[in-house]
Amino acid sequence: QVQLLESGGGSVQVGGSLRLSCAASGAPYSSYCMGWFRQAPGMEREGVATIRSDGLTTYAPSVKGRFTISSGRAKNALTLQMNSLKSEDTAMYYCAADWEGGGPEDCTYSEAGNFLDAWGQGTLVTVSS
C-alpha cells in the first residue's frame, strides 16, 4: 500500500518562504502524476500545482510565479518551494499522487483532485503578518 508523507510546514511571516516535501513509500515504480493541494478552514480543497512524469507542470493562478513544484532526488519524492507567502496561503497542504496514468487533462491543478488516488495526511502552513 502506498503511503505519502508530507513535511516542512510551519509558521512564517508574510513575504517569507517555506519548502514542503513529500515522500512516497511502497510505490512499485515512478509516479505518473504528483501534486500539491491545500484546504483552508471553511474552504473547499483546491489544487495548487502538479507535475507529470514527463516534467509538465501546472500551477493555480494564485500561486504562479511564487511557488515551484519539482520532483525530489529520490523516486516519488516531491517538493514545493513557496516564496513571497501571503496570508491567504494559510492552509493545510496535501501531497497526492497517481501511478496508473491518465488523459492529457488529468494531471493539471484544476483536475488532478478528482484523478489522484493516493493522499498524504497534510502539513499545516500558517502565514501571519
PDB file of C-alpha atoms in Angstrom:
ATOM      1  CA  GLN A   1       0.000   0.000   0.000  1.00  0.00           C
ATOM      2  CA  VAL A   2       1.386   3.373  -0.996  1.00  0.00           C
ATOM      3  CA  GLN A   3       1.762   5.980   1.717  1.00  0.00           C
ATOM      4  CA  LEU A   4       2.585   9.650   1.259  1.00  0.00           C
ATOM      5  CA  LEU A   5       4.184  11.721   3.999  1.00  0.00           C
ATOM      6  CA  GLU A   6       4.416  15.493   3.882  1.00  0.00           C
ATOM      7  CA  SER A   7       6.846  17.627   5.869  1.00  0.00           C
ATOM      8  CA  GLY A   8       8.112  21.186   6.003  1.00  0.00           C
ATOM      9  CA  GLY A   9       5.048  23.069   7.123  1.00  0.00           C
ATOM     10  CA  GLY A  10       5.213  25.709   9.803  1.00  0.00           C
ATOM     11  CA  SER A  11       4.619  29.330  10.649  1.00  0.00           C
ATOM     12  CA  VAL A  12       6.124  32.155   8.645  1.00  0.00           C
ATOM     13  CA  GLN A  13       5.563  35.850   8.221  1.00  0.00           C
ATOM     14  CA  VAL A  14       4.093  37.460   5.142  1.00  0.00           C
ATOM     15  CA  GLY A  15       6.727  37.624   2.440  1.00  0.00           C
ATOM     16  CA  GLY A  16       8.624  34.672   3.818  1.00  0.00           C
ATOM     17  CA  SER A  17       9.389  31.278   2.292  1.00  0.00           C
ATOM     18  CA  LEU A  18       8.788  27.642   3.104  1.00  0.00           C
ATOM     19  CA  ARG A  19       9.731  24.419   1.375  1.00  0.00           C
ATOM     20  CA  LEU A  20       7.376  21.465   1.578  1.00  0.00           C
ATOM     21  CA  SER A  21       8.462  17.914   0.903  1.00  0.00           C
ATOM     22  CA  CYS A  22       6.564  14.718   0.196  1.00  0.00           C
ATOM     23  CA  ALA A  23       7.908  11.192   0.191  1.00  0.00           C
ATOM     24  CA  ALA A  24       6.062   8.131  -1.080  1.00  0.00           C
ATOM     25  CA  SER A  25       6.713   4.688   0.344  1.00  0.00           C
ATOM     26  CA  GLY A  26       5.515   1.391  -1.019  1.00  0.00           C
ATOM     27  CA  ALA A  27       5.307   2.560  -4.631  1.00  0.00           C
ATOM     28  CA  PRO A  28       6.364  -0.060  -7.169  1.00  0.00           C
ATOM     29  CA  TYR A  29       7.650   2.419  -9.755  1.00  0.00           C
ATOM     30  CA  SER A  30       7.811   6.120 -10.539  1.00  0.00           C
ATOM     31  CA  SER A  31       4.551   8.019 -10.411  1.00  0.00           C
ATOM     32  CA  TYR A  32       2.638   9.340 -13.406  1.00  0.00           C
ATOM     33  CA  CYS A  33       1.413  12.460 -11.665  1.00  0.00           C
ATOM     34  CA  MET A  34       2.031  14.136  -8.336  1.00  0.00           C
ATOM     35  CA  GLY A  35       0.566  17.301  -6.954  1.00  0.00           C
ATOM     36  CA  TRP A  36       0.045  19.659  -4.061  1.00  0.00           C
ATOM     37  CA  PHE A  37      -3.358  20.709  -2.807  1.00  0.00           C
ATOM     38  CA  ARG A  38      -4.493  22.878   0.046  1.00  0.00           C
ATOM     39  CA  GLN A  39      -7.537  23.444   2.170  1.00  0.00           C
ATOM     40  CA  ALA A  40      -8.095  26.472   4.327  1.00  0.00           C
ATOM     41  CA  PRO A  41     -10.554  26.390   7.253  1.00  0.00           C
ATOM     42  CA  GLY A  42     -14.114  26.562   5.980  1.00  0.00           C
ATOM     43  CA  MET A  43     -12.986  26.378   2.370  1.00  0.00           C
ATOM     44  CA  GLU A  44     -13.017  23.683  -0.269  1.00  0.00           C
ATOM     45  CA  ARG A  45      -9.834  21.904  -1.209  1.00  0.00           C
ATOM     46  CA  GLU A  46      -8.055  23.477  -4.152  1.00  0.00           C
ATOM     47  CA  GLY A  47      -5.286  22.385  -6.438  1.00  0.00           C
ATOM     48  CA  VAL A  48      -2.010  24.251  -6.062  1.00  0.00           C
ATOM     49  CA  ALA A  49       0.422  22.639  -8.502  1.00  0.00           C
ATOM     50  CA  THR A  50       1.027  19.394 -10.344  1.00  0.00           C
ATOM     51  CA  ILE A  51       3.945  17.717 -12.068  1.00  0.00           C
ATOM     52  CA  ARG A  52       3.704  14.907 -14.572  1.00  0.00           C
ATOM     53  CA  SER A  53       6.218  12.184 -15.276  1.00  0.00           C
ATOM     54  CA  ASP A  54       7.350  13.970 -18.447  1.00  0.00           C
ATOM     55  CA  GLY A  55       8.075  17.125 -16.447  1.00  0.00           C
ATOM     56  CA  LEU A  56       4.955  19.091 -17.371  1.00  0.00           C
ATOM     57  CA  THR A  57       3.922  21.381 -14.512  1.00  0.00           C
ATOM     58  CA  THR A  58       0.748  23.348 -13.907  1.00  0.00           C
ATOM     59  CA  TYR A  59       0.011  25.995 -11.281  1.00  0.00           C
ATOM     60  CA  ALA A  60      -3.040  27.660  -9.877  1.00  0.00           C
ATOM     61  CA  PRO A  61      -3.119  31.323 -10.931  1.00  0.00           C
ATOM     62  CA  SER A  62      -2.980  32.400  -7.296  1.00  0.00           C
ATOM     63  CA  VAL A  63       0.462  30.834  -6.791  1.00  0.00           C
ATOM     64  CA  LYS A  64       2.037  31.039 -10.234  1.00  0.00           C
ATOM     65  CA  GLY A  65       5.323  32.892 -10.089  1.00  0.00           C
ATOM     66  CA  ARG A  66       5.622  32.395  -6.322  1.00  0.00           C
ATOM     67  CA  PHE A  67       5.528  28.605  -5.921  1.00  0.00           C
ATOM     68  CA  THR A  68       7.658  25.999  -7.679  1.00  0.00           C
ATOM     69  CA  ILE A  69       6.853  22.301  -7.796  1.00  0.00           C
ATOM     70  CA  SER A  70       9.624  19.838  -8.512  1.00  0.00           C
ATOM     71  CA  SER A  71      10.477  16.193  -8.271  1.00  0.00           C
ATOM     72  CA  GLY A  72      12.822  15.309  -5.474  1.00  0.00           C
ATOM     73  CA  ARG A  73      16.065  13.412  -5.949  1.00  0.00           C
ATOM     74  CA  ALA A  74      14.559  10.186  -4.693  1.00  0.00           C
ATOM     75  CA  LYS A  75      11.974   8.259  -6.655  1.00  0.00           C
ATOM     76  CA  ASN A  76       8.454   9.512  -5.979  1.00  0.00           C
ATOM     77  CA  ALA A  77       9.672  12.467  -3.950  1.00  0.00           C
ATOM     78  CA  LEU A  78       8.072  15.860  -4.386  1.00  0.00           C
ATOM     79  CA  THR A  79       8.833  19.373  -3.229  1.00  0.00           C
ATOM     80  CA  LEU A  80       7.008  22.687  -3.245  1.00  0.00           C
ATOM     81  CA  GLN A  81       9.092  25.821  -2.842  1.00  0.00           C
ATOM     82  CA  MET A  82       6.850  28.616  -1.648  1.00  0.00           C
ATOM     83  CA  ASN A  83       8.133  32.180  -1.830  1.00  0.00           C
ATOM     84  CA  SER A  84       6.539  35.557  -1.196  1.00  0.00           C
ATOM     85  CA  LEU A  85       3.954  33.931   1.015  1.00  0.00           C
ATOM     86  CA  LYS A  86       0.690  35.729   1.670  1.00  0.00           C
ATOM     87  CA  SER A  87      -1.783  35.365   4.499  1.00  0.00           C
ATOM     88  CA  GLU A  88      -4.212  33.747   2.073  1.00  0.00           C
ATOM     89  CA  ASP A  89      -1.734  30.905   1.590  1.00  0.00           C
ATOM     90  CA  THR A  90      -2.528  29.727   5.107  1.00  0.00           C
ATOM     91  CA  ALA A  91      -3.936  26.203   4.803  1.00  0.00           C
ATOM     92  CA  MET A  92      -3.333  22.525   5.289  1.00  0.00           C
ATOM     93  CA  TYR A  93      -1.244  21.348   2.364  1.00  0.00           C
ATOM     94  CA  TYR A  94      -1.613  17.848   0.970  1.00  0.00           C
ATOM     95  CA  CYS A  95       0.523  15.786  -1.361  1.00  0.00           C
ATOM     96  CA  ALA A  96      -1.175  13.384  -3.762  1.00  0.00           C
ATOM     97  CA  ALA A  97      -0.052  11.004  -6.486  1.00  0.00           C
ATOM     98  CA  ASP A  98      -1.116   8.505  -9.118  1.00  0.00           C
ATOM     99  CA  TRP A  99       0.708   5.620 -10.728  1.00  0.00           C
ATOM    100  CA  GLU A 100      -1.802   4.439 -13.306  1.00  0.00           C
ATOM    101  CA  GLY A 101      -1.669   7.182 -15.906  1.00  0.00           C
ATOM    102  CA  GLY A 102      -4.473   9.201 -17.388  1.00  0.00           C
ATOM    103  CA  GLY A 103      -5.659  11.613 -20.035  1.00  0.00           C
ATOM    104  CA  PRO A 104      -3.969  14.873 -21.017  1.00  0.00           C
ATOM    105  CA  GLU A 105      -6.110  16.956 -18.671  1.00  0.00           C
ATOM    106  CA  ASP A 106      -5.889  14.704 -15.647  1.00  0.00           C
ATOM    107  CA  CYS A 107      -2.554  15.916 -14.308  1.00  0.00           C
ATOM    108  CA  THR A 108      -3.473  19.569 -14.008  1.00  0.00           C
ATOM    109  CA  TYR A 109      -4.029  21.637 -10.883  1.00  0.00           C
ATOM    110  CA  SER A 110      -7.721  22.027 -11.712  1.00  0.00           C
ATOM    111  CA  GLU A 111      -8.487  18.364 -12.487  1.00  0.00           C
ATOM    112  CA  ALA A 112      -5.982  16.303 -10.538  1.00  0.00           C
ATOM    113  CA  GLY A 113      -8.001  16.420  -7.333  1.00  0.00           C
ATOM    114  CA  ASN A 114     -10.518  14.103  -8.982  1.00  0.00           C
ATOM    115  CA  PHE A 115      -7.861  11.898 -10.511  1.00  0.00           C
ATOM    116  CA  LEU A 116      -5.102  11.276  -7.958  1.00  0.00           C
ATOM    117  CA  ASP A 117      -5.813   8.357  -5.680  1.00  0.00           C
ATOM    118  CA  ALA A 118      -3.076   8.379  -3.023  1.00  0.00           C
ATOM    119  CA  TRP A 119      -3.108  11.191  -0.477  1.00  0.00           C
ATOM    120  CA  GLY A 120      -0.982  12.229   2.468  1.00  0.00           C
ATOM    121  CA  GLN A 121      -2.192  13.423   5.859  1.00  0.00           C
ATOM    122  CA  GLY A 122      -1.200  17.026   5.274  1.00  0.00           C
ATOM    123  CA  THR A 123       1.171  19.601   6.721  1.00  0.00           C
ATOM    124  CA  LEU A 124      -0.007  22.937   8.102  1.00  0.00           C
ATOM    125  CA  VAL A 125       1.251  26.239   6.713  1.00  0.00           C
ATOM    126  CA  THR A 126       0.443  29.403   8.627  1.00  0.00           C
ATOM    127  CA  VAL A 127       1.345  32.807   7.221  1.00  0.00           C
ATOM    128  CA  SER A 128       0.932  35.763   9.550  1.00  0.00           C
ATOM    129  CA  SER A 129       1.503  39.487   9.232  1.00  0.00           C
TER     130      SER A 129
END
